[in-house]
Amino acid sequence: MLEGLYAAASGMGAQQQQFDAISNDLANVDTPGYQSEIVGFHDLLYSNGGYAGNVATGAGSEASVIGRSQTQGAIEQTGRSLDVAIQGNGYIEVRQADGTIGLTRNGALEMNAQGQLTSQGGDLLQPPVTIPKGVDPANVTIAPNGAVSSGGKQFGKIQLVTVPSPDNLTPVGNSMFSANAASGGISSATGATLQQGALDGSNVDMSQAMATMMTAQQSYSMDSSAIQDQDQMLEIANEIKP
Amino acid sequence: MQAEQVQQDQLANDLSNASTPGYKSDTSVQQSFGSMLLANSATGQTIGSLQTGVGLSTPVVNTAAQPLQQTGQPLDFGVQGNGFFAVRTPQGVQYTRDGQFQSNAQGQLVDSNGDQVLSQSGAAITVSSAGTVPASSLGVFNITNVANAGNNLYSGTATGPGTGTVRQGELEGSSVNPETTMVAMITSLRTYQSGENAIQSIDGTMQESAQNVGSIGGG
């Protein structure tokens, strides 16, 4: 009896996870390079539940964020020479302030006082690319393969990298991810190219997000009615008196 | 009443899994216990049969294929038609209809629990550097004796390849139908209530006999 109560409650918890992920996605519809979160649902253990015979009842469901959507976001033309959109599966590699390597799909690059290219948050590209003094950043050309040049002179190359399991990258905020044991080591990305003067838009699909949110809300309230039903059954059982 | 309790528990679990991809609802089949033939113990004359109530048999997993939903994710797969994907778990090979897969640190296709997805020949599947896997490399198996093992997995016996085709970028929905499940919950609740009423009226009859049978004649 009480198994059913908890099964329904676990369903509410799982839908809550879905809500949290969608809220985060919706807050990031305009974040360049943002990849929407994927919530995976699964059922829990089945047990006999103390009943006689060969009966099995499930303990409900559970949900967690299992990865990031790998679909390509819409490429937005910005016309800014230091904006690059990543087409295909790849990340720009940067060295973060704490010295560790970060990966990002946000291609809104900036130039610091020393002429070095940085991510939007000010982290140096890895390997570093320096634009010499006197060269106007507006005249810099970034080729699809990442080569940064101006007037036929190449200054360096923006390296695109990837990991075997992008779903397992650790999000560190600021559109930045870091590699770990579960994601596997960083290697250069084959097939990914850069497009200058554009940004890789957030891949959150608004209509999809709204539809998922409505489904989650309905499931949440159905789980809640299941709890009420179970409560009513316990009440009925309590009415049996000598 | 106990039969209805089990049914309520299972229905609550179904509702809880309305969003679980490839979830298959289970139903405990209710069956009557064997009826008893009553006979007069002195003369052996038959009085009639007496039903002893309702019991439950092993739950049946509803394995009917559900509509596939487009997700557009390169590592989402759905089986259109019959058949299960096979995954290698610490408990041996188990089967699933939840094709929400990803790649692990070694570049192999794994399910959301991190278990290797197997090809038709039982080998691990490698994800390409572009992050894709051709749908044809996934194995689809026909399974008998399907039983829920939790975590979207089923145990069972593989009896050769399944007839379904693998579709990339799609996931199978949960087989839970919220409307019928809600109606079944209400029906089950009322059946439970009538069970309770029956107990009370039998209790009433027994009370009557306990109080009054001995007092015949004594007024």
mmCIF file of N, CA, C and O in Angstrom, chain A residues 153-198:
data_model
loop_
_atom_site.group_PDB
_atom_site.id
_atom_site.type_symbol
_atom_site.label_atom_id
_atom_site.label_comp_id
_atom_site.label_asym_id
_atom_site.label_seq_id
_atom_site.Cartn_x
_atom_site.Cartn_y
_atom_site.Cartn_z
ATOM 1 N N LYS A 153 48.963 37.580 -43.655
ATOM 2 C CA LYS A 153 49.910 37.126 -42.635
ATOM 3 C C LYS A 153 49.172 36.366 -41.535
ATOM 4 O O LYS A 153 48.216 36.869 -40.946
ATOM 5 N N GLN A 154 49.590 35.126 -41.273
ATOM 6 C CA GLN A 154 48.894 34.323 -40.265
ATOM 7 C C GLN A 154 49.499 34.537 -38.883
ATOM 8 O O GLN A 154 50.716 34.533 -38.726
ATOM 9 N N PHE A 155 48.624 34.742 -37.869
ATOM 10 C CA PHE A 155 49.092 34.997 -36.499
ATOM 11 C C PHE A 155 48.975 33.766 -35.593
ATOM 12 O O PHE A 155 49.572 33.713 -34.528
ATOM 13 N N GLY A 156 48.173 32.850 -36.001
ATOM 14 C CA GLY A 156 47.953 31.684 -35.157
ATOM 15 C C GLY A 156 46.708 30.951 -35.614
ATOM 16 O O GLY A 156 46.130 31.281 -36.651
ATOM 17 N N LYS A 157 46.327 29.944 -34.850
ATOM 18 C CA LYS A 157 45.199 29.120 -35.271
ATOM 19 C C LYS A 157 44.306 28.813 -34.063
ATOM 20 O O LYS A 157 44.800 28.441 -32.989
ATOM 21 N N ILE A 158 42.987 29.015 -34.232
ATOM 22 C CA ILE A 158 42.040 28.627 -33.175
ATOM 23 C C ILE A 158 41.776 27.135 -33.332
ATOM 24 O O ILE A 158 41.324 26.680 -34.386
ATOM 25 N N GLN A 159 42.109 26.399 -32.272
ATOM 26 C CA GLN A 159 42.004 24.939 -32.339
ATOM 27 C C GLN A 159 40.620 24.488 -31.865
ATOM 28 O O GLN A 159 40.180 24.906 -30.791
ATOM 29 N N LEU A 160 39.958 23.670 -32.656
ATOM 30 C CA LEU A 160 38.678 23.101 -32.202
ATOM 31 C C LEU A 160 38.936 21.709 -31.655
ATOM 32 O O LEU A 160 39.621 20.898 -32.272
ATOM 33 N N VAL A 161 38.391 21.439 -30.470
ATOM 34 C CA VAL A 161 38.637 20.148 -29.820
ATOM 35 C C VAL A 161 37.312 19.505 -29.421
ATOM 36 O O VAL A 161 36.269 20.154 -29.399
ATOM 37 N N THR A 162 37.371 18.246 -29.076
ATOM 38 C CA THR A 162 36.186 17.551 -28.574
ATOM 39 C C THR A 162 36.626 16.450 -27.618
ATOM 40 O O THR A 162 37.822 16.230 -27.419
ATOM 41 N N VAL A 163 35.651 15.797 -26.989
ATOM 42 C CA VAL A 163 35.948 14.670 -26.094
ATOM 43 C C VAL A 163 35.080 13.494 -26.534
ATOM 44 O O VAL A 163 34.057 13.708 -27.192
ATOM 45 N N PRO A 164 35.434 12.254 -26.171
ATOM 46 C CA PRO A 164 34.630 11.111 -26.608
ATOM 47 C C PRO A 164 33.189 11.171 -26.085
ATOM 48 O O PRO A 164 32.265 10.720 -26.740
ATOM 49 N N SER A 165 32.994 11.711 -24.878
ATOM 50 C CA SER A 165 31.652 11.722 -24.303
ATOM 51 C C SER A 165 31.252 13.135 -23.867
ATOM 52 O O SER A 165 31.354 13.480 -22.691
ATOM 53 N N PRO A 166 30.799 13.969 -24.814
ATOM 54 C CA PRO A 166 30.460 15.361 -24.472
ATOM 55 C C PRO A 166 29.362 15.449 -23.408
ATOM 56 O O PRO A 166 29.298 16.420 -22.662
ATOM 57 N N ASP A 167 28.498 14.402 -23.320
ATOM 58 C CA ASP A 167 27.407 14.404 -22.333
ATOM 59 C C ASP A 167 27.937 14.456 -20.910
ATOM 60 O O ASP A 167 27.244 14.883 -19.995
ATOM 61 N N ASN A 168 29.148 13.957 -20.703
ATOM 62 C CA ASN A 168 29.684 13.872 -19.346
ATOM 63 C C ASN A 168 30.602 15.029 -18.962
ATOM 64 O O ASN A 168 31.223 14.999 -17.897
ATOM 65 N N LEU A 169 30.716 16.050 -19.826
ATOM 66 C CA LEU A 169 31.531 17.219 -19.470
ATOM 67 C C LEU A 169 30.937 17.887 -18.232
ATOM 68 O O LEU A 169 29.729 17.885 -18.046
ATOM 69 N N THR A 170 31.812 18.459 -17.390
ATOM 70 C CA THR A 170 31.326 19.147 -16.191
ATOM 71 C C THR A 170 31.057 20.610 -16.532
ATOM 72 O O THR A 170 31.975 21.306 -16.961
ATOM 73 N N PRO A 171 29.810 21.083 -16.347
ATOM 74 C CA PRO A 171 29.570 22.502 -16.595
ATOM 75 C C PRO A 171 30.172 23.327 -15.457
ATOM 76 O O PRO A 171 29.964 23.016 -14.283
ATOM 77 N N VAL A 172 30.964 24.349 -15.785
ATOM 78 C CA VAL A 172 31.567 25.164 -14.728
ATOM 79 C C VAL A 172 30.999 26.585 -14.747
ATOM 80 O O VAL A 172 31.521 27.476 -14.105
ATOM 81 N N GLY A 173 29.915 26.796 -15.498
ATOM 82 C CA GLY A 173 29.300 28.117 -15.578
ATOM 83 C C GLY A 173 29.951 28.964 -16.642
ATOM 84 O O GLY A 173 30.992 28.582 -17.207
ATOM 85 N N ASN A 174 29.347 30.100 -16.961
ATOM 86 C CA ASN A 174 29.896 30.989 -17.982
ATOM 87 C C ASN A 174 30.044 30.300 -19.334
ATOM 88 O O ASN A 174 31.007 30.569 -20.058
ATOM 89 N N SER A 175 29.133 29.402 -19.675
ATOM 90 C CA SER A 175 29.179 28.629 -20.931
ATOM 91 C C SER A 175 30.450 27.808 -21.053
ATOM 92 O O SER A 175 30.882 27.469 -22.139
ATOM 93 N N MET A 176 31.086 27.516 -19.922
ATOM 94 C CA MET A 176 32.359 26.806 -19.936
ATOM 95 C C MET A 176 32.162 25.390 -19.385
ATOM 96 O O MET A 176 31.373 25.176 -18.474
ATOM 97 N N PHE A 177 32.888 24.438 -19.983
ATOM 98 C CA PHE A 177 32.847 23.052 -19.520
ATOM 99 C C PHE A 177 34.265 22.590 -19.243
ATOM 100 O O PHE A 177 35.211 23.129 -19.809
ATOM 101 N N SER A 178 34.422 21.584 -18.380
ATOM 102 C CA SER A 178 35.751 21.020 -18.220
ATOM 103 C C SER A 178 35.675 19.504 -18.390
ATOM 104 O O SER A 178 34.653 18.882 -18.100
ATOM 105 N N ALA A 179 36.772 18.947 -18.904
ATOM 106 C CA ALA A 179 36.818 17.509 -19.152
ATOM 107 C C ALA A 179 37.068 16.778 -17.837
ATOM 108 O O ALA A 179 37.601 17.346 -16.888
ATOM 109 N N ASN A 180 36.642 15.523 -17.750
ATOM 110 C CA ASN A 180 36.892 14.696 -16.570
ATOM 111 C C ASN A 180 37.059 13.252 -17.013
ATOM 112 O O ASN A 180 37.040 12.975 -18.214
ATOM 113 N N ALA A 181 37.204 12.351 -16.053
ATOM 114 C CA ALA A 181 37.457 10.944 -16.397
ATOM 115 C C ALA A 181 36.307 10.352 -17.212
ATOM 116 O O ALA A 181 36.528 9.580 -18.143
ATOM 117 N N ALA A 182 35.063 10.741 -16.873
ATOM 118 C CA ALA A 182 33.917 10.158 -17.565
ATOM 119 C C ALA A 182 33.761 10.700 -18.982
ATOM 120 O O ALA A 182 33.219 10.020 -19.853
ATOM 121 N N SER A 183 34.222 11.919 -19.226
ATOM 122 C CA SER A 183 34.063 12.497 -20.565
ATOM 123 C C SER A 183 35.188 12.046 -21.487
ATOM 124 O O SER A 183 35.065 12.074 -22.697
ATOM 125 N N GLY A 184 36.311 11.629 -20.894
ATOM 126 C CA GLY A 184 37.458 11.217 -21.696
ATOM 127 C C GLY A 184 38.345 12.403 -22.031
ATOM 128 O O GLY A 184 37.977 13.556 -21.788
ATOM 129 N N GLY A 185 39.511 12.127 -22.561
ATOM 130 C CA GLY A 185 40.497 13.169 -22.839
ATOM 131 C C GLY A 185 40.136 14.026 -24.046
ATOM 132 O O GLY A 185 39.345 13.639 -24.895
ATOM 133 N N ILE A 186 40.758 15.229 -24.094
ATOM 134 C CA ILE A 186 40.509 16.175 -25.180
ATOM 135 C C ILE A 186 41.346 15.797 -26.398
ATOM 136 O O ILE A 186 42.529 15.488 -26.283
ATOM 137 N N SER A 187 40.713 15.795 -27.564
ATOM 138 C CA SER A 187 41.448 15.554 -28.805
ATOM 139 C C SER A 187 40.908 16.525 -29.847
ATOM 140 O O SER A 187 39.853 17.121 -29.654
ATOM 141 N N SER A 188 41.637 16.709 -30.933
ATOM 142 C CA SER A 188 41.187 17.699 -31.907
ATOM 143 C C SER A 188 39.927 17.196 -32.609
ATOM 144 O O SER A 188 39.738 15.998 -32.828
ATOM 145 N N ALA A 189 39.013 18.147 -32.913
ATOM 146 C CA ALA A 189 37.723 17.789 -33.485
ATOM 147 C C ALA A 189 37.835 17.686 -34.986
ATOM 148 O O ALA A 189 38.294 18.614 -35.637
ATOM 149 N N THR A 190 37.421 16.557 -35.542
ATOM 150 C CA THR A 190 37.427 16.423 -36.999
ATOM 151 C C THR A 190 36.027 16.772 -37.497
ATOM 152 O O THR A 190 35.043 16.420 -36.869
ATOM 153 N N GLY A 191 35.980 17.483 -38.574
ATOM 154 C CA GLY A 191 34.674 17.778 -39.172
ATOM 155 C C GLY A 191 34.027 19.049 -38.670
ATOM 156 O O GLY A 191 33.036 19.491 -39.228
ATOM 157 N N ALA A 192 34.562 19.645 -37.577
ATOM 158 C CA ALA A 192 33.991 20.897 -37.090
ATOM 159 C C ALA A 192 34.713 22.075 -37.735
ATOM 160 O O ALA A 192 35.931 22.050 -37.875
ATOM 161 N N THR A 193 33.981 23.086 -38.135
ATOM 162 C CA THR A 193 34.589 24.258 -38.765
ATOM 163 C C THR A 193 34.082 25.532 -38.099
ATOM 164 O O THR A 193 33.087 25.511 -37.383
ATOM 165 N N LEU A 194 34.805 26.638 -38.349
ATOM 166 C CA LEU A 194 34.424 27.936 -37.796
ATOM 167 C C LEU A 194 33.839 28.816 -38.893
ATOM 168 O O LEU A 194 34.256 28.739 -40.047
ATOM 169 N N GLN A 195 32.869 29.640 -38.507
ATOM 170 C CA GLN A 195 32.318 30.610 -39.447
ATOM 171 C C GLN A 195 32.462 31.987 -38.826
ATOM 172 O O GLN A 195 31.903 32.254 -37.761
ATOM 173 N N GLN A 196 33.246 32.843 -39.493
ATOM 174 C CA GLN A 196 33.503 34.174 -38.939
ATOM 175 C C GLN A 196 32.287 35.084 -39.106
ATOM 176 O O GLN A 196 31.493 34.923 -40.034
ATOM 177 N N GLY A 197 32.151 36.032 -38.174
ATOM 178 C CA GLY A 197 31.082 37.020 -38.282
ATOM 179 C C GLY A 197 29.720 36.483 -37.901
ATOM 180 O O GLY A 197 28.691 37.041 -38.259
ATOM 181 N N ALA A 198 29.708 35.364 -37.162
ATOM 182 C CA ALA A 198 28.435 34.755 -36.760
ATOM 183 C C ALA A 198 28.613 34.113 -35.398
ATOM 184 O O ALA A 198 29.741 33.918 -34.932
#
